[in-house]
Amino acid sequence: MPLASSLLVSLAHEGGWPGCRTAHDLARRLAGAEVVELEGAGEAVREQRAEAPDPERLMGSTLPTTTVVYNVPVPASRAWLTLTFSTPMEALAPKMVELFDTVAGTLHWQ
């Protein structure tokens, strides 16, 4: 059975989150966000949300979507790395979120 999901990784260079130098700074600005520890990457800001289908906004999709976002400060810079995971598989969303969390946990800096 195919499992639908996506991962978008983006880098916000200097000033991506103005005034936010730490994960705690950013978590205070984002409603419902929490600071989590990624073993190899340090503190990150994690958000999770479920969205009702909105075909006009979601390119015609009629499925609810679960999204997990990690914002991770890049060491020795003011940049932030953002990992955005999503899945339209509502029945499997809890297991997919576990998978997303596991993948995010593999991030490490060298």
CSV table of C-alpha atoms in Angstrom, one decimal:
chain,number,residue,atom,x,y,z
A,1,MET,CA,0.0,0.0,0.0
A,2,PRO,CA,1.5,3.4,-1.0
A,3,LEU,CA,1.9,5.8,1.9
A,4,ALA,CA,1.6,9.5,0.9
A,5,SER,CA,3.8,12.0,2.7
A,6,SER,CA,6.2,14.8,2.0
A,7,LEU,CA,9.3,16.4,3.5
A,8,LEU,CA,10.4,19.9,2.5
A,9,VAL,CA,13.7,21.1,3.8
A,10,SER,CA,14.5,24.8,3.6
A,11,LEU,CA,17.2,27.1,4.9
A,12,ALA,CA,16.3,30.6,6.1
A,13,HIS,CA,19.5,32.6,6.0
A,14,GLU,CA,20.4,35.5,8.3
A,15,GLY,CA,17.2,37.1,9.6
A,16,GLY,CA,14.9,34.2,8.8
A,17,TRP,CA,13.3,34.7,12.2
A,18,PRO,CA,14.1,38.2,13.3
A,19,GLY,CA,14.9,38.6,17.0
A,20,CYS,CA,15.0,34.8,17.5
A,21,ARG,CA,18.5,33.5,18.3
A,22,THR,CA,17.5,30.4,20.2
A,23,ALA,CA,14.8,27.7,20.0
A,24,HIS,CA,13.1,29.2,23.1
A,25,ASP,CA,12.9,32.6,21.5
A,26,LEU,CA,11.1,31.2,18.5
A,27,ALA,CA,8.8,28.9,20.5
A,28,ARG,CA,7.5,31.9,22.5
A,29,ARG,CA,6.5,33.5,19.1
A,30,LEU,CA,4.7,30.4,17.7
A,31,ALA,CA,1.4,29.4,19.2
A,32,GLY,CA,1.4,25.7,20.2
A,33,ALA,CA,5.1,25.2,19.5
A,34,GLU,CA,7.4,23.3,21.9
A,35,VAL,CA,11.1,23.1,22.3
A,36,VAL,CA,12.4,19.6,21.8
A,37,GLU,CA,15.9,18.1,21.9
A,38,LEU,CA,17.2,16.5,18.8
A,39,GLU,CA,20.1,14.3,19.9
A,40,GLY,CA,22.5,15.2,17.1
A,41,ALA,CA,21.3,18.8,16.4
A,42,GLY,CA,20.4,20.3,19.7
A,43,GLU,CA,17.2,22.2,20.6
A,44,ALA,CA,14.6,22.6,17.9
A,45,VAL,CA,11.1,24.1,17.8
A,46,ARG,CA,8.4,21.6,17.0
A,47,GLU,CA,4.9,22.3,15.8
A,48,GLN,CA,2.2,19.9,14.9
A,49,ARG,CA,-1.2,20.7,13.3
A,50,ALA,CA,-4.1,19.0,11.6
A,51,GLU,CA,-5.8,20.9,8.8
A,52,ALA,CA,-9.2,20.4,7.4
A,53,PRO,CA,-9.4,20.0,3.6
A,54,ASP,CA,-9.4,23.2,1.6
A,55,PRO,CA,-9.3,22.5,-2.1
A,56,GLU,CA,-8.8,26.1,-3.0
A,57,ARG,CA,-5.8,26.5,-0.8
A,58,LEU,CA,-4.3,23.0,-1.1
A,59,MET,CA,-4.2,22.6,-4.9
A,60,GLY,CA,-7.5,20.7,-5.1
A,61,SER,CA,-6.9,18.3,-2.2
A,62,THR,CA,-10.0,17.1,-0.4
A,63,LEU,CA,-8.2,15.3,2.3
A,64,PRO,CA,-7.3,16.5,5.8
A,65,THR,CA,-3.6,17.0,6.3
A,66,THR,CA,-1.4,16.4,9.3
A,67,THR,CA,1.8,18.6,9.3
A,68,VAL,CA,4.8,18.5,11.6
A,69,VAL,CA,7.4,21.4,11.4
A,70,TYR,CA,10.8,21.5,13.0
A,71,ASN,CA,12.7,24.8,13.1
A,72,VAL,CA,16.3,24.2,14.0
A,73,PRO,CA,18.9,27.0,14.6
A,74,VAL,CA,22.0,26.4,12.5
A,75,PRO,CA,25.1,26.4,14.8
A,76,ALA,CA,27.5,29.4,14.5
A,77,SER,CA,25.1,31.4,12.4
A,78,ARG,CA,21.8,33.2,12.6
A,79,ALA,CA,20.2,30.9,10.0
A,80,TRP,CA,17.4,28.4,10.6
A,81,LEU,CA,16.8,25.0,9.0
A,82,THR,CA,13.1,24.1,8.6
A,83,LEU,CA,11.9,20.6,8.1
A,84,THR,CA,8.2,20.4,7.1
A,85,PHE,CA,6.6,17.0,7.0
A,86,SER,CA,3.0,16.4,5.9
A,87,THR,CA,0.6,13.5,5.1
A,88,PRO,CA,-3.0,13.4,3.9
A,89,MET,CA,-3.4,9.9,5.5
A,90,GLU,CA,-5.6,10.8,8.4
A,91,ALA,CA,-6.1,7.1,9.5
A,92,LEU,CA,-2.3,6.6,9.7
A,93,ALA,CA,-1.5,10.1,10.9
A,94,PRO,CA,-0.3,9.1,14.4
A,95,LYS,CA,2.1,6.5,13.0
A,96,MET,CA,3.2,8.9,10.2
A,97,VAL,CA,4.0,11.5,12.9
A,98,GLU,CA,6.1,8.9,14.7
A,99,LEU,CA,8.0,8.4,11.4
A,100,PHE,CA,8.4,12.2,10.9
A,101,ASP,CA,9.8,12.6,14.5
A,102,THR,CA,12.2,9.7,13.9
A,103,VAL,CA,13.5,11.2,10.6
A,104,ALA,CA,13.9,14.6,12.3
A,105,GLY,CA,15.8,12.9,15.1
A,106,THR,CA,18.5,11.8,12.6
A,107,LEU,CA,19.5,15.4,11.9
A,108,HIS,CA,23.0,16.1,13.1
A,109,TRP,CA,25.7,18.8,12.6
A,110,GLN,CA,29.3,18.0,11.7
